[in-house]
């Protein structure tokens, strides 16, 4: 049993994590991610599962705080010792038992989210490697079916573990950690596998023409996943150590106050840090759109200022001063070594398309051969082109339009020449 101060610190971390989830969802889309629509029902479902997992861990930690501060110490014959759970009141024993069931619920939800994220990345990577893109959508793919079956299996395992012992409160939590921590270790290994293969996935997406916005999201996920993987290993290993020591006769770690509190706090810190990073990754905010002014605002755009060339100055110094916003004295001897930029005609489009050189008669043929080689590369699947996050699953059919019925009228005209 951990000390009351350790339980209180873990409860404060859980409170911070819960408030961060609500804060991020509000700034993400004003809680619209929680509204289930025809196309975004899966995202809403996963958001509710994420909130339920964090809220369950929040409730678990605060119930432990209440019980530990009320029952942790007991005075026997003038000596104060740590009270065993057998000396607790029936009310506090019942609360502790309920908190372990709440922990089981929250842990199953959290592991389901981690598994869904890993399998969705597997679906994206296989879609990129398959010729012609994905054959089915995410909801009809084998990855989704495996996620449903694996989630049900780990729920059954954890609830089976918590039901092994219903009297000994210490062993109830030990059995939950004994079953849940190996599953978390497997998910951490899966996350580490993504760390290894993700650079090649980003390179393939870039070669096949992914948009810069998609590449930016992929790079952001790669960096966040590296950090999350470390914290996932930390909390999985911490809970596994406590559970393995609890089933030994000596219980050297659990009976050592410093060791048990330190390992338990490392596990709590790891689980809530990785969860907060998962919220940022699974619901990525678009800072570009958030920084744009609201529509209808009274805007006064500024035109670019062109400094007039001072008389007698050299053109390259004038151009450099415009770029760096410095005066001639600050440049010194560097002025004479600045290479002139070519004078571009803004009204002409010749710098957009290169002018053929009459001295190179095979330039056109070479360009056609290069375009032919580029056309042999596979096209980036639409599931990758429209990627936002593992929660953003578009369930609408391709080509379906929403809104009122649209009518398109086409006309043709034939001209006959009379001789």
Coordinates of C-alpha atoms in Angstrom, one line a residue:
X1 CA 0.0 0.0 0.0
X2 CA 1.4 3.4 -1.0
X3 CA 1.6 6.4 1.4
X4 CA -1.2 9.0 1.4
X5 CA 1.2 11.7 0.0
X6 CA 1.9 9.5 -3.0
X7 CA -1.8 8.8 -3.6
X8 CA -2.5 12.6 -3.3
X9 CA 0.2 13.4 -5.9
X10 CA -1.1 10.8 -8.3
X11 CA -4.6 12.2 -7.8
X12 CA -3.4 15.7 -8.6
X13 CA -1.8 14.4 -11.8
X14 CA -5.1 12.7 -12.7
X15 CA -6.9 15.9 -12.1
X16 CA -4.5 17.8 -14.3
X17 CA -4.9 15.2 -17.1
X18 CA -8.7 15.3 -17.0
X19 CA -8.8 19.1 -17.1
X20 CA -6.2 19.1 -20.0
X21 CA -8.5 16.7 -22.0
X22 CA -11.4 19.1 -21.6
X23 CA -9.2 22.2 -22.3
X24 CA -7.8 20.6 -25.5
X25 CA -11.2 19.5 -26.8
X26 CA -12.6 22.9 -26.3
X27 CA -9.7 24.6 -28.2
X28 CA -9.8 21.8 -30.8
X29 CA -13.4 22.4 -32.1
X30 CA -15.4 23.7 -29.1
X31 CA -16.5 20.1 -28.1
X32 CA -17.9 19.4 -31.5
X33 CA -15.8 16.2 -31.5
X34 CA -18.1 14.8 -28.9
X35 CA -21.2 15.2 -31.2
X36 CA -21.9 12.0 -33.1
X37 CA -22.8 12.7 -36.7
X38 CA -23.2 10.4 -39.7
X39 CA -19.7 10.8 -40.9
X40 CA -17.9 11.4 -37.5
X41 CA -19.6 8.9 -35.2
X42 CA -16.4 6.9 -34.8
X43 CA -14.4 9.9 -33.7
X44 CA -17.1 10.8 -31.2
X45 CA -17.0 7.2 -29.9
X46 CA -13.3 7.2 -29.4
X47 CA -13.4 10.6 -27.7
X48 CA -15.9 9.3 -25.2
X49 CA -13.8 6.3 -24.6
X50 CA -10.7 8.5 -24.0
X51 CA -12.6 10.7 -21.6
X52 CA -14.0 7.7 -19.8
X53 CA -10.6 6.3 -19.3
X54 CA -9.1 9.5 -17.8
X55 CA -12.2 10.1 -15.7
X56 CA -12.0 6.5 -14.3
X57 CA -8.4 7.0 -13.3
X58 CA -9.3 10.3 -11.8
X59 CA -12.0 8.7 -9.7
X60 CA -9.7 5.8 -8.7
X61 CA -7.0 8.0 -7.4
X62 CA -9.2 10.3 -5.4
X63 CA -11.0 7.3 -3.7
X64 CA -7.6 6.0 -2.7
X65 CA -6.7 9.4 -1.3
X66 CA -9.8 9.4 0.9
X67 CA -9.3 5.9 2.2
X68 CA -5.5 6.2 2.7
X69 CA -5.8 9.4 4.7
X70 CA -8.5 7.9 6.8
X71 CA -7.1 4.5 7.5
X72 CA -3.3 4.5 6.8
X73 CA -2.1 4.9 10.4
X74 CA -3.3 3.1 13.5
X75 CA -2.2 3.4 17.1
X76 CA -1.7 0.0 18.9
X77 CA -0.5 0.1 22.5
X78 CA 0.9 3.6 22.1
X79 CA 2.8 2.7 18.9
X80 CA 1.7 4.1 15.5
X81 CA 2.0 1.7 12.6
X82 CA 0.7 1.4 9.1
X83 CA -2.8 -0.2 9.4
X84 CA -3.4 -3.4 7.4
X85 CA -6.6 -3.5 5.4
X86 CA -8.1 -5.9 7.8
X87 CA -8.4 -3.1 10.4
X88 CA -10.2 -0.8 8.1
X89 CA -13.9 -0.1 8.5
X90 CA -16.3 -1.9 6.2
X91 CA -17.2 1.3 4.5
X92 CA -13.6 2.1 3.5
X93 CA -13.0 -1.5 2.4
X94 CA -16.0 -1.3 0.1
X95 CA -14.8 2.0 -1.3
X96 CA -11.3 0.5 -1.9
X97 CA -12.8 -2.5 -3.7
X98 CA -14.9 -0.2 -5.9
X99 CA -11.9 1.9 -6.8
X100 CA -10.1 -1.2 -8.1
X101 CA -13.0 -2.0 -10.3
X102 CA -13.0 1.6 -11.6
X103 CA -9.2 1.2 -12.2
X104 CA -10.0 -1.9 -14.3
X105 CA -12.5 0.0 -16.4
X106 CA -10.2 2.9 -17.0
X107 CA -7.3 0.7 -17.9
X108 CA -9.3 -1.3 -20.4
X109 CA -10.5 1.8 -22.2
X110 CA -7.0 3.3 -22.3
X111 CA -5.5 0.1 -23.8
X112 CA -8.3 0.0 -26.4
X113 CA -7.3 3.5 -27.5
X114 CA -3.6 2.6 -27.8
X115 CA -4.5 -0.6 -29.8
X116 CA -6.8 1.3 -32.1
X117 CA -4.1 3.9 -32.8
X118 CA -1.5 1.2 -33.6
X119 CA -3.8 -0.8 -35.9
X120 CA -4.9 2.3 -37.7
X121 CA -1.3 3.2 -38.5
X122 CA -0.9 -0.4 -39.8
X123 CA -3.9 0.1 -42.0
X124 CA -2.4 3.3 -43.4
X125 CA 1.0 1.8 -44.1
X126 CA -0.5 -1.3 -45.8
X127 CA -2.7 1.0 -47.9
X128 CA 0.4 2.9 -49.0
X129 CA 2.2 -0.3 -50.0
X130 CA -0.7 -2.0 -51.8
X131 CA -1.2 -1.3 -55.5
X132 CA -4.2 0.8 -56.1
X133 CA -4.7 1.9 -52.5
X134 CA -6.8 0.3 -49.8
X135 CA -9.4 -2.3 -51.0
X136 CA -11.8 -1.5 -48.1
X137 CA -12.3 1.3 -45.6
X138 CA -11.0 1.3 -42.1
X139 CA -14.4 0.1 -40.6
X140 CA -14.5 -2.8 -43.1
X141 CA -10.8 -3.8 -42.9
X142 CA -9.4 -6.8 -41.0
X143 CA -7.5 -4.3 -38.7
X144 CA -10.8 -2.9 -37.4
X145 CA -12.2 -6.4 -36.8
X146 CA -9.0 -7.4 -34.9
X147 CA -9.3 -4.2 -32.8
X148 CA -12.8 -5.1 -31.7
X149 CA -11.9 -8.7 -30.9
X150 CA -8.7 -7.8 -29.1
X151 CA -10.4 -5.1 -27.1
X152 CA -13.1 -7.5 -25.9
X153 CA -10.4 -10.1 -25.0
X154 CA -8.4 -7.7 -22.9
X155 CA -11.6 -6.5 -21.1
X156 CA -12.3 -10.1 -20.3
X157 CA -8.8 -10.7 -19.1
X158 CA -8.7 -7.7 -16.8
X159 CA -12.1 -8.3 -15.3
X160 CA -11.2 -11.9 -14.9
X161 CA -8.0 -10.9 -13.0
X162 CA -9.9 -8.6 -10.7
X163 CA -12.3 -11.4 -9.9
X164 CA -9.7 -13.9 -8.8
X165 CA -9.5 -12.4 -5.3
X166 CA -12.4 -10.3 -3.9
X167 CA -11.4 -10.4 -0.2
X168 CA -7.7 -9.5 0.0
X169 CA -7.6 -5.9 -1.2
X170 CA -3.9 -5.8 -1.8
X171 CA -4.0 -8.9 -4.0
X172 CA -6.9 -7.6 -6.0
X173 CA -4.8 -4.6 -7.2
X174 CA -1.8 -6.9 -7.6
X175 CA -3.7 -9.2 -10.0
X176 CA -5.0 -6.3 -12.0
X177 CA -1.4 -5.0 -12.4
X178 CA -0.2 -8.5 -13.1
X179 CA -2.5 -8.9 -16.2
X180 CA -2.7 -5.3 -17.3
X181 CA 1.0 -4.4 -17.3
X182 CA 2.1 -7.2 -19.7
X183 CA -0.6 -6.0 -22.1
X184 CA 0.7 -2.4 -21.8
X185 CA 4.2 -3.7 -22.4
X186 CA 3.0 -5.3 -25.7
X187 CA 1.4 -2.0 -26.7
X188 CA 4.6 -0.2 -25.9
X189 CA 6.6 -2.6 -28.1
X190 CA 4.1 -1.9 -30.9
X191 CA 4.6 1.8 -30.4
X192 CA 8.4 1.3 -30.6
X193 CA 7.9 -0.6 -33.8
X194 CA 6.1 2.4 -35.2
X195 CA 9.1 4.5 -34.2
X196 CA 11.4 2.3 -36.3
X197 CA 9.3 2.1 -39.4
X198 CA 7.8 5.6 -39.5
X199 CA 10.7 7.4 -41.2
X200 CA 10.4 5.1 -44.2
X201 CA 6.6 5.7 -44.2
X202 CA 7.1 9.4 -44.3
X203 CA 9.7 9.1 -47.1
X204 CA 7.4 7.0 -49.2
X205 CA 4.5 9.4 -48.6
X206 CA 6.8 12.3 -49.7
X207 CA 7.9 10.4 -52.9
X208 CA 4.3 9.7 -53.8
X209 CA 3.2 13.3 -53.6
X210 CA 1.7 13.8 -50.1
X211 CA 0.6 17.3 -49.3
X212 CA 2.8 19.5 -47.1
X213 CA 0.1 19.6 -44.4
X214 CA 0.0 15.8 -44.3
X215 CA 3.8 15.5 -44.1
X216 CA 3.8 18.0 -41.3
X217 CA 1.3 16.0 -39.3
X218 CA 3.3 12.8 -39.9
X219 CA 6.5 14.4 -38.7
X220 CA 4.7 15.8 -35.7
X221 CA 3.3 12.3 -34.9
X222 CA 6.7 10.7 -35.3
X223 CA 8.3 13.0 -32.7
X224 CA 5.4 12.8 -30.2
X225 CA 5.3 9.0 -30.6
X226 CA 9.0 8.7 -29.7
X227 CA 8.3 10.6 -26.4
X228 CA 5.1 8.6 -25.7
X229 CA 6.9 5.3 -26.2
X230 CA 9.4 6.1 -23.4
X231 CA 6.6 7.0 -21.0
X232 CA 4.6 3.9 -21.9
X233 CA 7.5 1.7 -21.1
X234 CA 8.0 3.5 -17.8
X235 CA 4.5 3.0 -16.5
X236 CA 4.2 -0.6 -17.9
X237 CA 7.5 -1.6 -16.3
X238 CA 6.6 0.2 -13.0
X239 CA 3.3 -1.6 -12.5
X240 CA 4.8 -4.9 -13.6
X241 CA 7.5 -4.6 -11.0
X242 CA 5.0 -3.9 -8.2
X243 CA 2.7 -6.8 -9.3
X244 CA 5.5 -9.3 -9.6
X245 CA 6.8 -8.4 -6.2
X246 CA 3.3 -8.6 -4.6
X247 CA 3.0 -12.3 -5.4
X248 CA 6.4 -13.2 -3.8
X249 CA 6.5 -14.3 -0.1
X250 CA 9.0 -11.6 0.9
X251 CA 7.4 -8.6 -1.0
X252 CA 10.7 -6.6 -0.5
X253 CA 9.6 -3.8 -2.8
X254 CA 6.0 -3.4 -1.6
X255 CA 7.1 -3.5 2.1
X256 CA 9.7 -0.8 1.4
X257 CA 7.9 2.6 1.7
X258 CA 10.4 4.5 -0.4
X259 CA 10.7 1.9 -3.2
X260 CA 6.9 1.3 -3.5
X261 CA 6.0 5.0 -3.5
X262 CA 8.8 5.9 -6.0
X263 CA 7.9 3.1 -8.5
X264 CA 4.1 3.8 -8.1
X265 CA 4.6 7.5 -8.8
X266 CA 6.8 6.8 -11.8
X267 CA 4.0 4.6 -13.2
X268 CA 1.3 7.2 -12.5
X269 CA 3.5 10.0 -14.1
X270 CA 4.2 7.9 -17.1
X271 CA 0.5 6.9 -17.7
X272 CA -0.8 10.5 -17.5
X273 CA 2.0 12.0 -19.5
X274 CA 1.6 9.5 -22.3
X275 CA -2.2 10.1 -22.2
X276 CA -1.9 13.8 -22.5
X277 CA 0.5 13.4 -25.5
X278 CA -2.0 11.0 -27.0
X279 CA -4.8 13.6 -26.7
X280 CA -2.6 16.1 -28.6
X281 CA -1.8 13.5 -31.3
X282 CA -5.3 12.0 -31.7
X283 CA -7.0 15.4 -31.8
X284 CA -4.4 17.6 -33.5
X285 CA -5.1 21.3 -33.5
X286 CA -4.7 23.3 -36.7
X287 CA -2.8 26.4 -35.6
X288 CA -2.9 27.9 -39.0
X289 CA -6.6 28.1 -39.2
X290 CA -6.8 29.2 -35.5
X291 CA -4.5 32.2 -36.2
X292 CA -6.6 33.4 -39.1
X293 CA -8.9 36.4 -38.4
X294 CA -12.6 35.8 -38.0
X295 CA -14.8 36.5 -41.0
X296 CA -16.4 39.9 -41.1
X297 CA -13.6 41.6 -39.2
X298 CA -12.7 45.1 -40.2
X299 CA -9.3 44.4 -41.8
X300 CA -6.9 47.0 -43.1
X301 CA -4.3 45.1 -45.2
X302 CA -0.9 46.8 -45.6
X303 CA 0.9 47.0 -48.9
X304 CA 4.5 46.1 -49.2
X305 CA 6.8 49.1 -48.8
X306 CA 9.4 49.6 -51.5
X307 CA 12.3 51.8 -50.4
X308 CA 13.4 54.1 -53.2
X309 CA 16.9 53.7 -54.3
X310 CA 19.2 56.5 -53.0
X311 CA 21.1 58.4 -55.6
X312 CA 24.5 57.0 -56.5
X313 CA 24.0 53.8 -54.6
X314 CA 24.9 50.4 -56.0
X315 CA 22.0 48.2 -56.9
X316 CA 23.2 45.1 -55.0
X317 CA 23.5 47.1 -51.7
X318 CA 20.1 48.6 -52.2
X319 CA 18.7 45.1 -52.7
X320 CA 20.5 43.7 -49.6
X321 CA 19.4 46.6 -47.5
X322 CA 15.8 45.9 -48.4
X323 CA 16.1 42.3 -47.4
X324 CA 18.0 42.7 -44.2
X325 CA 16.7 46.2 -43.2
X326 CA 20.2 47.5 -42.5
X327 CA 22.2 50.5 -43.6
X328 CA 25.3 50.6 -45.8
X329 CA 27.7 51.3 -42.9
X330 CA 26.6 48.1 -41.1
X331 CA 27.6 45.9 -44.1
X332 CA 31.1 47.2 -44.5
X333 CA 33.3 45.3 -47.0
X334 CA 30.6 42.7 -47.6
X335 CA 28.8 45.0 -50.0
X336 CA 31.3 44.5 -52.8
X337 CA 31.0 40.7 -52.7
X338 CA 27.2 40.4 -52.9
X339 CA 26.0 38.7 -56.0
X340 CA 23.2 40.4 -57.9
X341 CA 19.9 38.6 -58.1
X342 CA 18.4 38.3 -61.5
X343 CA 15.9 40.9 -62.4
X344 CA 12.5 39.1 -62.6
X345 CA 9.7 40.5 -64.6
X346 CA 6.6 40.1 -62.5
X347 CA 4.3 40.4 -65.5
X348 CA 6.0 37.6 -67.2
X349 CA 5.7 33.9 -66.4
X350 CA 9.0 32.9 -68.0
X351 CA 10.5 32.1 -64.5
X352 CA 7.7 29.7 -63.9
X353 CA 8.4 27.6 -66.9
X354 CA 12.0 27.3 -68.2
X355 CA 12.8 28.7 -71.7
X356 CA 14.1 26.0 -74.0
X357 CA 17.7 26.4 -75.0
X358 CA 18.3 26.3 -78.8
X359 CA 21.7 24.7 -78.1
X360 CA 20.0 21.7 -76.5
X361 CA 17.8 20.0 -79.1
X362 CA 16.9 17.0 -76.9
X363 CA 15.6 18.9 -73.9
X364 CA 11.9 18.3 -74.8
X365 CA 12.5 14.6 -75.3
X366 CA 14.3 14.4 -72.0
X367 CA 11.4 16.1 -70.2
X368 CA 8.9 13.8 -71.8
X369 CA 11.0 10.8 -70.7
X370 CA 11.2 12.1 -67.1
X371 CA 7.4 12.7 -67.0
X372 CA 6.9 9.1 -68.3
X373 CA 9.1 7.8 -65.5
X374 CA 7.2 9.8 -62.9
X375 CA 3.9 8.4 -64.1
X376 CA 5.1 4.9 -63.3
X377 CA 5.1 5.7 -59.5
X378 CA 2.0 4.6 -57.6
X379 CA -0.5 7.3 -56.7
X380 CA -0.8 8.2 -53.0
X381 CA -3.9 6.6 -51.7
X382 CA -6.7 8.9 -50.8
X383 CA -6.8 7.6 -47.2
X384 CA -3.3 9.0 -46.8
X385 CA -4.0 12.2 -48.7
X386 CA -6.9 13.1 -46.4
X387 CA -5.1 11.9 -43.2
X388 CA -5.7 14.0 -40.1
X389 CA -5.5 11.7 -37.1
X390 CA -6.4 8.0 -36.1
X391 CA -9.7 9.4 -34.8
X392 CA -10.6 11.2 -38.1
X393 CA -12.3 8.3 -39.9
X394 CA -14.5 9.5 -42.7
X395 CA -17.4 7.0 -43.1
X396 CA -19.0 8.7 -46.0
X397 CA -19.0 7.0 -49.4
X398 CA -16.7 8.3 -52.1
X399 CA -18.4 10.7 -54.4
X400 CA -21.4 11.3 -52.1
X401 CA -22.5 14.9 -51.9
X402 CA -24.3 16.4 -48.9
X403 CA -26.8 19.2 -49.1
X404 CA -29.6 20.0 -51.5
X405 CA -29.8 18.2 -54.9
X406 CA -27.7 19.9 -57.5
X407 CA -28.8 20.0 -61.2
X408 CA -26.2 20.5 -63.9
X409 CA -27.3 21.5 -67.4
X410 CA -24.9 21.1 -70.3
X411 CA -25.4 22.5 -73.8
X412 CA -23.6 21.8 -77.1
X413 CA -23.6 23.7 -80.4
X414 CA -22.7 22.5 -83.8
X415 CA -21.6 24.8 -86.5
X416 CA -21.9 23.8 -90.2
X417 CA -20.0 25.7 -92.8
X418 CA -21.8 26.2 -96.2
X419 CA -19.7 26.6 -99.3

